[in-house]
C-alpha cells in the first residue's frame, strides 16, 4: 500500500512538472506573443549569430522561417495563417502589398538607425518617404562567367555576348520571368516594366534565338553548378554571383552596358504582426552599423547601410561589379508592380520561351 502511495505521489509531481514546463515553452515560443518575433526571410539571407545577439539584447525569442520567392511569401501572408512580424519582400512586391493593405506603416521615431542608410536608397518610387519599408540588401541582375571556359573575345559588357555561337549549351538562366524576359527587353532597348504586347513579342522572339546556347533554366542549383564548372556562363543576381566567386576564384561578374534590373529587398511589418514594437526593434537592430556590416560580410550581398561601409573591407565596397557607381546605376531600372494581368503575360511569354528549348 505504501509503495502504491509513493508511486501515485511521484506521478502527480511528474505531471505538475510537465505542465509547468509546457506552459513555459508555450509562453516563450508561440508565434503571436509579445515576447516572440516571427521573421519571414529569403533562404540563407542573414547571419544567424545576429539572431542570437538580438535575442540576448532584447529578451525576444525569434522564430525564423524562409521562403524562395516573393510570390510564395505573399501567398502565405495573404492567407493570414501565421502571425509574421517581419517580412523581406522585393520592391515590386512592397508596392503590391501596399495596394492590398497588407502592411503596417513604420514609426520612424522607433528606428533611429535609419540615419545610417545612404540617401540614394531611400524615398524610392515603390515606397515614397519609406512609409512602409526600409532597404535590407540591394543588387543587380547580371552575368557570371568563367573566362577559362569561354573564348577570349567574350567580356559580357553587352547582353549580345550571350548569343555568341561559341556558347552552344553553355549558358544557365535563373528561373524567373521578370529576369529572363527583362534580359530580352534590355537587348532591344525597352523598359523592364513595359506593358505592350507587341514589344513583349519582340523580346520573346529575340530570346528564342538564344535557345541553342541554353543548357538549363534552374533555381538555386545554379550556384554549386557554376562553382563546379558545370557551365561557363549564367544569368543571375549579383549576390548569388558573389557567393559563387567566393568559392571559385576563376569566376567573374559583369553588368551589361545596355542596363539591367536594380533590385531592393526590404524589411516590412505585415498586418499579421502581433509584436509591432518588437518588429521595430528588429529593424533598428539590423540597421545598426556593426550589425549591418556583419550581415553583409556573411551574406555577400550589397548593403545600403552607408555607416557600415566605413568599417567594411574597402576592396568590397569599391568593387563596382557589386557597388556600381552613380553613372552606371542611372542606367539600371527598378521593377514596378505590373499587376496580375501583365505579370500573367510575362509568365506566358517566359513559358513560351522555355518550351522553345530543345
Short mmCIF file of C-alpha atoms in Angstrom, two decimals:
data_model
loop_
_atom_site.label_atom_id
_atom_site.label_comp_id
_atom_site.label_asym_id
_atom_site.label_seq_id
_atom_site.Cartn_x
_atom_site.Cartn_y
_atom_site.Cartn_z
CA UNK A 1 0.00 0.00 0.00
CA UNK A 2 2.87 2.36 0.93
CA UNK A 3 4.61 1.63 -2.40
CA UNK A 4 1.38 2.40 -4.27
CA UNK A 5 1.02 5.73 -2.43
CA UNK A 6 4.62 6.70 -3.20
CA UNK A 7 4.16 5.83 -6.87
CA UNK A 8 0.96 7.89 -7.04
CA UNK A 9 2.69 10.93 -5.48
CA UNK A 10 5.61 10.59 -7.92
CA UNK A 11 3.24 10.51 -10.90
CA UNK A 12 1.39 13.60 -9.63
CA UNK A 13 4.68 15.51 -9.17
CA UNK A 14 5.85 14.49 -12.66
CA UNK A 15 2.57 15.67 -14.19
CA UNK A 16 2.86 19.05 -12.42
CA UNK A 17 6.44 19.49 -13.63
CA UNK A 18 5.46 18.63 -17.21
CA UNK A 19 2.53 21.05 -17.05
CA UNK A 20 4.77 23.88 -15.81
CA UNK A 21 7.42 23.12 -18.44
CA UNK A 22 4.82 23.06 -21.21
CA UNK A 23 3.47 26.39 -20.03
CA UNK A 24 6.94 27.93 -20.04
CA UNK A 25 7.64 26.59 -23.53
CA UNK A 26 4.33 27.92 -24.77
CA UNK A 27 4.87 31.40 -23.36
CA UNK A 28 8.41 31.50 -24.76
CA UNK A 29 7.98 30.03 -28.20
CA UNK A 30 4.50 30.68 -29.50
CA UNK A 31 4.15 32.93 -32.51
CA UNK A 32 1.91 35.88 -31.84
CA UNK A 33 3.04 36.60 -28.26
CA UNK A 34 4.66 39.87 -27.16
CA UNK A 35 7.96 38.24 -26.27
CA UNK A 36 8.26 36.46 -29.63
CA UNK A 37 9.10 37.73 -33.09
CA UNK A 38 8.31 35.70 -36.20
CA UNK A 39 10.54 36.61 -39.15
CA UNK A 40 9.90 35.54 -42.75
CA UNK A 41 13.01 35.97 -44.94
CA UNK A 42 14.71 34.59 -48.03
CA UNK A 43 16.85 31.47 -47.55
CA UNK A 44 20.44 31.99 -46.36
CA UNK A 45 19.83 35.73 -46.08
CA UNK A 46 21.03 36.50 -42.53
CA UNK A 47 23.96 35.75 -40.25
CA UNK A 48 22.23 33.55 -37.67
CA UNK A 49 24.64 34.85 -34.99
CA UNK A 50 22.78 38.15 -35.29
CA UNK A 51 19.50 36.44 -34.40
CA UNK A 52 21.12 35.10 -31.20
CA UNK A 53 22.55 38.56 -30.45
CA UNK A 54 19.10 40.16 -30.93
CA UNK A 55 17.53 37.62 -28.59
CA UNK A 56 20.18 38.26 -25.93
CA UNK A 57 19.90 42.05 -26.19
CA UNK A 58 16.09 42.26 -26.17
CA UNK A 59 14.88 39.07 -24.48
CA UNK A 60 12.63 38.50 -27.50
CA UNK A 61 12.55 34.94 -28.81
CA UNK A 62 12.85 34.70 -32.62
CA UNK A 63 11.02 32.20 -34.82
CA UNK A 64 12.70 32.28 -38.22
CA UNK A 65 11.11 30.96 -41.42
CA UNK A 66 12.29 31.24 -45.03
CA UNK A 67 10.73 31.49 -48.49
CA UNK A 68 12.17 31.15 -52.00
CA UNK A 69 10.06 33.62 -53.98
CA UNK A 70 8.10 36.82 -53.47
CA UNK A 71 5.00 35.03 -54.67
CA UNK A 72 5.33 32.23 -52.09
CA UNK A 73 5.85 34.77 -49.31
CA UNK A 74 2.91 36.87 -50.44
CA UNK A 75 0.56 33.89 -50.63
CA UNK A 76 1.28 32.86 -47.02
CA UNK A 77 0.78 36.38 -45.71
CA UNK A 78 -2.45 36.80 -47.68
CA UNK A 79 -3.73 33.54 -46.21
CA UNK A 80 -3.12 35.00 -42.74
CA UNK A 81 -2.49 31.66 -41.04
CA UNK A 82 0.82 32.75 -39.47
CA UNK A 83 1.47 35.87 -37.39
CA UNK A 84 4.53 37.13 -39.25
CA UNK A 85 6.07 40.23 -37.64
CA UNK A 86 8.76 40.90 -40.26
CA UNK A 87 8.92 40.03 -43.97
CA UNK A 88 11.52 40.93 -46.61
CA UNK A 89 9.82 41.45 -50.00
CA UNK A 90 11.40 42.89 -53.13
CA UNK A 91 10.43 46.37 -54.26
CA UNK A 92 7.59 45.46 -56.66
CA UNK A 93 6.08 43.20 -54.00
CA UNK A 94 6.21 46.02 -51.45
CA UNK A 95 4.14 48.02 -53.95
CA UNK A 96 1.68 45.16 -54.32
CA UNK A 97 1.39 44.63 -50.54
CA UNK A 98 0.70 48.34 -50.06
CA UNK A 99 -2.08 48.23 -52.64
CA UNK A 100 -3.61 45.21 -50.91
CA UNK A 101 -3.44 46.91 -47.49
CA UNK A 102 -1.19 44.18 -46.06
CA UNK A 103 1.38 46.40 -44.33
CA UNK A 104 1.64 48.45 -41.13
CA UNK A 105 3.19 51.94 -41.52
CA UNK A 106 6.64 52.23 -39.93
CA UNK A 107 7.12 54.52 -36.93
CA UNK A 108 10.41 56.17 -37.87
CA UNK A 109 10.88 57.52 -34.33
CA UNK A 110 11.44 53.90 -33.23
CA UNK A 111 14.12 53.35 -35.90
CA UNK A 112 16.88 55.91 -35.17
CA UNK A 113 19.40 53.80 -37.11
CA UNK A 114 17.65 54.90 -40.31
CA UNK A 115 20.28 57.65 -40.28
CA UNK A 116 22.85 55.00 -41.30
CA UNK A 117 21.22 54.39 -44.70
CA UNK A 118 22.62 56.01 -47.84
CA UNK A 119 20.18 58.61 -49.17
CA UNK A 120 20.28 57.03 -52.66
CA UNK A 121 18.38 54.05 -51.27
CA UNK A 122 15.62 56.00 -49.53
CA UNK A 123 12.40 57.58 -50.79
CA UNK A 124 12.25 55.40 -53.92
CA UNK A 125 9.27 55.21 -56.25
CA UNK A 126 7.85 51.95 -54.88
CA UNK A 127 7.54 53.44 -51.36
CA UNK A 128 7.81 57.26 -51.20
CA UNK A 129 9.11 58.51 -47.82
CA UNK A 130 9.69 54.88 -46.79
CA UNK A 131 6.29 54.85 -45.20
CA UNK A 132 6.14 51.03 -45.12
CA UNK A 133 9.62 49.69 -45.89
CA UNK A 134 13.34 50.15 -45.33
CA UNK A 135 16.06 48.60 -47.51
CA UNK A 136 17.81 45.41 -46.36
CA UNK A 137 20.04 44.45 -49.32
CA UNK A 138 20.24 45.62 -52.93
CA UNK A 139 21.90 44.49 -56.13
CA UNK A 140 21.69 43.91 -59.86
CA UNK A 141 20.91 41.16 -62.35
CA UNK A 142 23.95 40.33 -64.49
CA UNK A 143 26.18 37.65 -65.95
CA UNK A 144 28.60 35.44 -64.03
CA UNK A 145 31.13 33.65 -66.21
CA UNK A 146 34.28 31.56 -66.17
CA UNK A 147 36.92 33.08 -68.51
CA UNK A 148 38.75 29.72 -68.63
CA UNK A 149 35.74 28.05 -70.27
CA UNK A 150 34.93 30.63 -72.94
CA UNK A 151 36.66 32.38 -75.84
CA UNK A 152 38.78 35.47 -75.10
CA UNK A 153 36.62 37.96 -77.01
CA UNK A 154 33.66 37.46 -74.66
CA UNK A 155 33.51 40.03 -71.86
CA UNK A 156 29.72 40.30 -71.35
CA UNK A 157 29.87 44.06 -71.35
CA UNK A 158 26.89 43.61 -73.65
CA UNK A 159 23.97 41.18 -73.39
CA UNK A 160 24.57 40.21 -77.03
CA UNK A 161 27.67 38.22 -75.99
CA UNK A 162 25.27 35.55 -74.69
CA UNK A 163 24.23 34.90 -78.29
CA UNK A 164 27.80 34.05 -79.39
CA UNK A 165 27.90 30.75 -81.31
CA UNK A 166 30.81 29.50 -79.18
CA UNK A 167 28.46 29.30 -76.16
CA UNK A 168 26.29 26.50 -77.50
CA UNK A 169 24.79 24.61 -74.48
CA UNK A 170 26.97 26.58 -72.06
CA UNK A 171 24.52 29.08 -70.57
CA UNK A 172 22.39 28.74 -67.41
CA UNK A 173 19.46 31.08 -66.77
CA UNK A 174 17.72 31.72 -63.46
CA UNK A 175 14.12 30.52 -63.45
CA UNK A 176 12.44 33.94 -63.24
CA UNK A 177 10.13 35.53 -65.80
CA UNK A 178 10.99 39.14 -64.88
CA UNK A 179 14.73 38.43 -65.11
CA UNK A 180 14.69 36.46 -68.39
CA UNK A 181 12.04 38.47 -70.26
CA UNK A 182 13.77 41.55 -68.82
CA UNK A 183 17.04 40.48 -70.43
CA UNK A 184 15.21 40.20 -73.76
CA UNK A 185 13.74 43.69 -73.26
CA UNK A 186 17.16 45.12 -72.41
CA UNK A 187 18.62 43.76 -75.66
CA UNK A 188 16.02 45.63 -77.74
CA UNK A 189 16.34 48.83 -75.70
CA UNK A 190 12.99 48.63 -73.92
CA UNK A 191 11.86 49.15 -70.33
CA UNK A 192 11.76 46.23 -67.88
CA UNK A 193 8.27 47.38 -66.93
CA UNK A 194 6.78 47.62 -70.41
CA UNK A 195 3.09 46.85 -70.83
CA UNK A 196 2.92 46.36 -74.58
CA UNK A 197 2.17 43.02 -76.21
CA UNK A 198 3.99 43.85 -79.44
CA UNK A 199 7.21 44.73 -77.63
CA UNK A 200 6.99 41.68 -75.36
CA UNK A 201 6.54 39.63 -78.56
CA UNK A 202 9.73 41.13 -79.99
CA UNK A 203 11.68 40.45 -76.77
CA UNK A 204 10.47 36.84 -76.66
CA UNK A 205 11.35 36.25 -80.32
CA UNK A 206 14.86 37.56 -79.58
CA UNK A 207 15.14 35.19 -76.61
CA UNK A 208 14.02 32.21 -78.70
CA UNK A 209 17.06 32.75 -80.94
CA UNK A 210 19.17 32.22 -77.78
CA UNK A 211 17.73 28.72 -77.27
CA UNK A 212 20.69 26.79 -78.81
CA UNK A 213 23.02 28.27 -76.18
CA UNK A 214 20.85 27.41 -73.16
CA UNK A 215 22.00 24.48 -71.05
CA UNK A 216 19.25 24.80 -68.42
CA UNK A 217 16.87 27.15 -66.66
CA UNK A 218 17.19 26.43 -62.94
CA UNK A 219 16.94 27.85 -59.41
CA UNK A 220 19.41 27.86 -56.54
CA UNK A 221 21.23 24.83 -58.03
CA UNK A 222 22.92 27.31 -60.31
CA UNK A 223 25.37 28.21 -57.52
CA UNK A 224 27.03 24.78 -56.97
CA UNK A 225 26.95 24.06 -60.71
CA UNK A 226 28.87 27.23 -61.55
CA UNK A 227 31.26 26.67 -58.64
CA UNK A 228 31.99 23.19 -60.00
CA UNK A 229 32.49 24.45 -63.57
CA UNK A 230 29.42 22.58 -64.87
CA UNK A 231 28.69 25.55 -67.14
CA UNK A 232 30.59 28.56 -68.44
CA UNK A 233 28.02 31.34 -68.08
CA UNK A 234 24.92 32.14 -66.03
CA UNK A 235 22.33 34.90 -65.80
CA UNK A 236 21.98 35.53 -62.07
CA UNK A 237 21.78 38.08 -59.24
CA UNK A 238 24.86 39.93 -58.01
CA UNK A 239 24.75 38.43 -54.52
CA UNK A 240 24.46 34.89 -55.88
CA UNK A 241 27.41 35.66 -58.16
CA UNK A 242 29.39 36.85 -55.13
CA UNK A 243 28.66 33.53 -53.41
CA UNK A 244 29.95 31.63 -56.43
CA UNK A 245 33.05 33.80 -56.73
CA UNK A 246 33.95 33.26 -53.07
CA UNK A 247 34.14 29.52 -53.80
CA UNK A 248 35.61 29.62 -57.33
CA UNK A 249 38.18 32.35 -57.91
CA UNK A 250 38.08 31.85 -61.69
CA UNK A 251 34.57 33.32 -61.92
CA UNK A 252 33.80 36.94 -62.79
CA UNK A 253 30.62 39.07 -62.83
CA UNK A 254 29.55 41.67 -65.40
CA UNK A 255 26.75 44.23 -65.64
CA UNK A 256 25.95 44.74 -69.37
CA UNK A 257 26.18 48.32 -70.61
CA UNK A 258 22.63 48.35 -72.03
CA UNK A 259 21.31 48.25 -68.48
CA UNK A 260 19.59 45.73 -66.25
CA UNK A 261 17.48 45.43 -63.12
CA UNK A 262 18.37 47.27 -59.92
CA UNK A 263 16.58 45.45 -57.13
CA UNK A 264 15.93 46.06 -53.46
CA UNK A 265 14.83 43.68 -50.74
CA UNK A 266 13.14 45.49 -47.90
CA UNK A 267 12.10 44.99 -44.28
CA UNK A 268 8.35 45.48 -43.72
CA UNK A 269 5.85 44.78 -40.93
CA UNK A 270 2.85 42.78 -42.22
CA UNK A 271 -0.59 43.39 -40.75
CA UNK A 272 -0.38 39.85 -39.37
CA UNK A 273 2.14 41.15 -36.79
CA UNK A 274 1.33 40.54 -33.12
CA UNK A 275 4.51 42.24 -31.92
CA UNK A 276 4.80 45.58 -33.75
CA UNK A 277 7.09 47.05 -31.08
CA UNK A 278 9.45 44.07 -31.34
CA UNK A 279 9.38 44.34 -35.13
CA UNK A 280 10.56 47.95 -34.95
CA UNK A 281 13.33 46.87 -32.55
CA UNK A 282 14.47 44.22 -35.03
CA UNK A 283 14.54 46.66 -37.97
CA UNK A 284 16.53 49.15 -35.90
CA UNK A 285 18.87 46.35 -34.77
CA UNK A 286 19.59 45.28 -38.36
CA UNK A 287 20.30 48.90 -39.37
CA UNK A 288 22.95 49.26 -36.65
CA UNK A 289 26.36 49.99 -38.22
CA UNK A 290 28.18 46.92 -36.87
CA UNK A 291 25.24 44.55 -37.35
CA UNK A 292 24.69 45.65 -40.96
CA UNK A 293 28.40 45.25 -41.74
CA UNK A 294 28.48 41.79 -40.15
CA UNK A 295 25.39 40.72 -42.08
CA UNK A 296 26.78 42.00 -45.41
CA UNK A 297 30.10 40.21 -44.81
CA UNK A 298 28.26 36.97 -44.07
CA UNK A 299 25.57 37.05 -46.77
CA UNK A 300 27.71 38.61 -49.50
CA UNK A 301 25.02 40.93 -50.89
CA UNK A 302 25.40 44.72 -51.12
CA UNK A 303 24.24 46.70 -48.12
CA UNK A 304 22.57 50.15 -48.40
CA UNK A 305 23.96 50.99 -44.92
CA UNK A 306 26.48 53.77 -45.57
CA UNK A 307 27.71 53.75 -41.96
CA UNK A 308 28.56 50.05 -42.39
CA UNK A 309 30.69 50.86 -45.43
CA UNK A 310 33.07 52.75 -43.10
CA UNK A 311 34.02 49.55 -41.27
CA UNK A 312 33.80 47.06 -44.14
CA UNK A 313 36.69 45.85 -46.31
CA UNK A 314 37.45 48.75 -48.73
CA UNK A 315 38.03 46.24 -51.54
CA UNK A 316 34.41 45.09 -51.18
CA UNK A 317 32.66 48.44 -51.20
CA UNK A 318 34.80 49.85 -54.06
CA UNK A 319 34.17 46.82 -56.28
CA UNK A 320 31.93 48.33 -58.96
CA UNK A 321 30.68 44.94 -60.03
CA UNK A 322 28.70 44.85 -56.77
CA UNK A 323 28.64 48.52 -55.78
CA UNK A 324 28.18 50.16 -59.22
CA UNK A 325 28.86 53.90 -59.46
CA UNK A 326 26.18 56.56 -59.98
CA UNK A 327 26.75 56.72 -63.76
CA UNK A 328 26.04 53.03 -64.17
CA UNK A 329 23.22 52.99 -61.61
CA UNK A 330 21.45 55.65 -63.68
CA UNK A 331 21.14 53.07 -66.49
CA UNK A 332 19.58 50.49 -64.21
CA UNK A 333 15.85 50.07 -63.72
CA UNK A 334 13.79 49.10 -60.68
CA UNK A 335 10.94 46.63 -61.22
CA UNK A 336 7.46 48.07 -60.85
CA UNK A 337 4.37 46.17 -59.80
CA UNK A 338 2.87 45.10 -63.16
CA UNK A 339 -0.45 43.95 -61.77
CA UNK A 340 -1.87 40.46 -62.19
CA UNK A 341 -2.83 40.82 -65.85
CA UNK A 342 0.59 41.89 -67.09
CA UNK A 343 2.51 39.67 -64.70
CA UNK A 344 0.49 36.81 -66.18
CA UNK A 345 1.51 37.87 -69.69
CA UNK A 346 5.20 37.99 -68.71
CA UNK A 347 4.81 34.46 -67.34
CA UNK A 348 3.11 33.30 -70.57
CA UNK A 349 5.91 34.68 -72.76
CA UNK A 350 8.50 33.13 -70.43
CA UNK A 351 6.74 29.76 -70.69
CA UNK A 352 6.74 30.05 -74.49
CA UNK A 353 10.49 30.68 -74.39
CA UNK A 354 11.08 27.68 -72.11
CA UNK A 355 9.03 25.47 -74.45
CA UNK A 356 11.28 26.58 -77.34
CA UNK A 357 14.30 24.94 -75.70
CA UNK A 358 15.43 21.73 -77.35
#
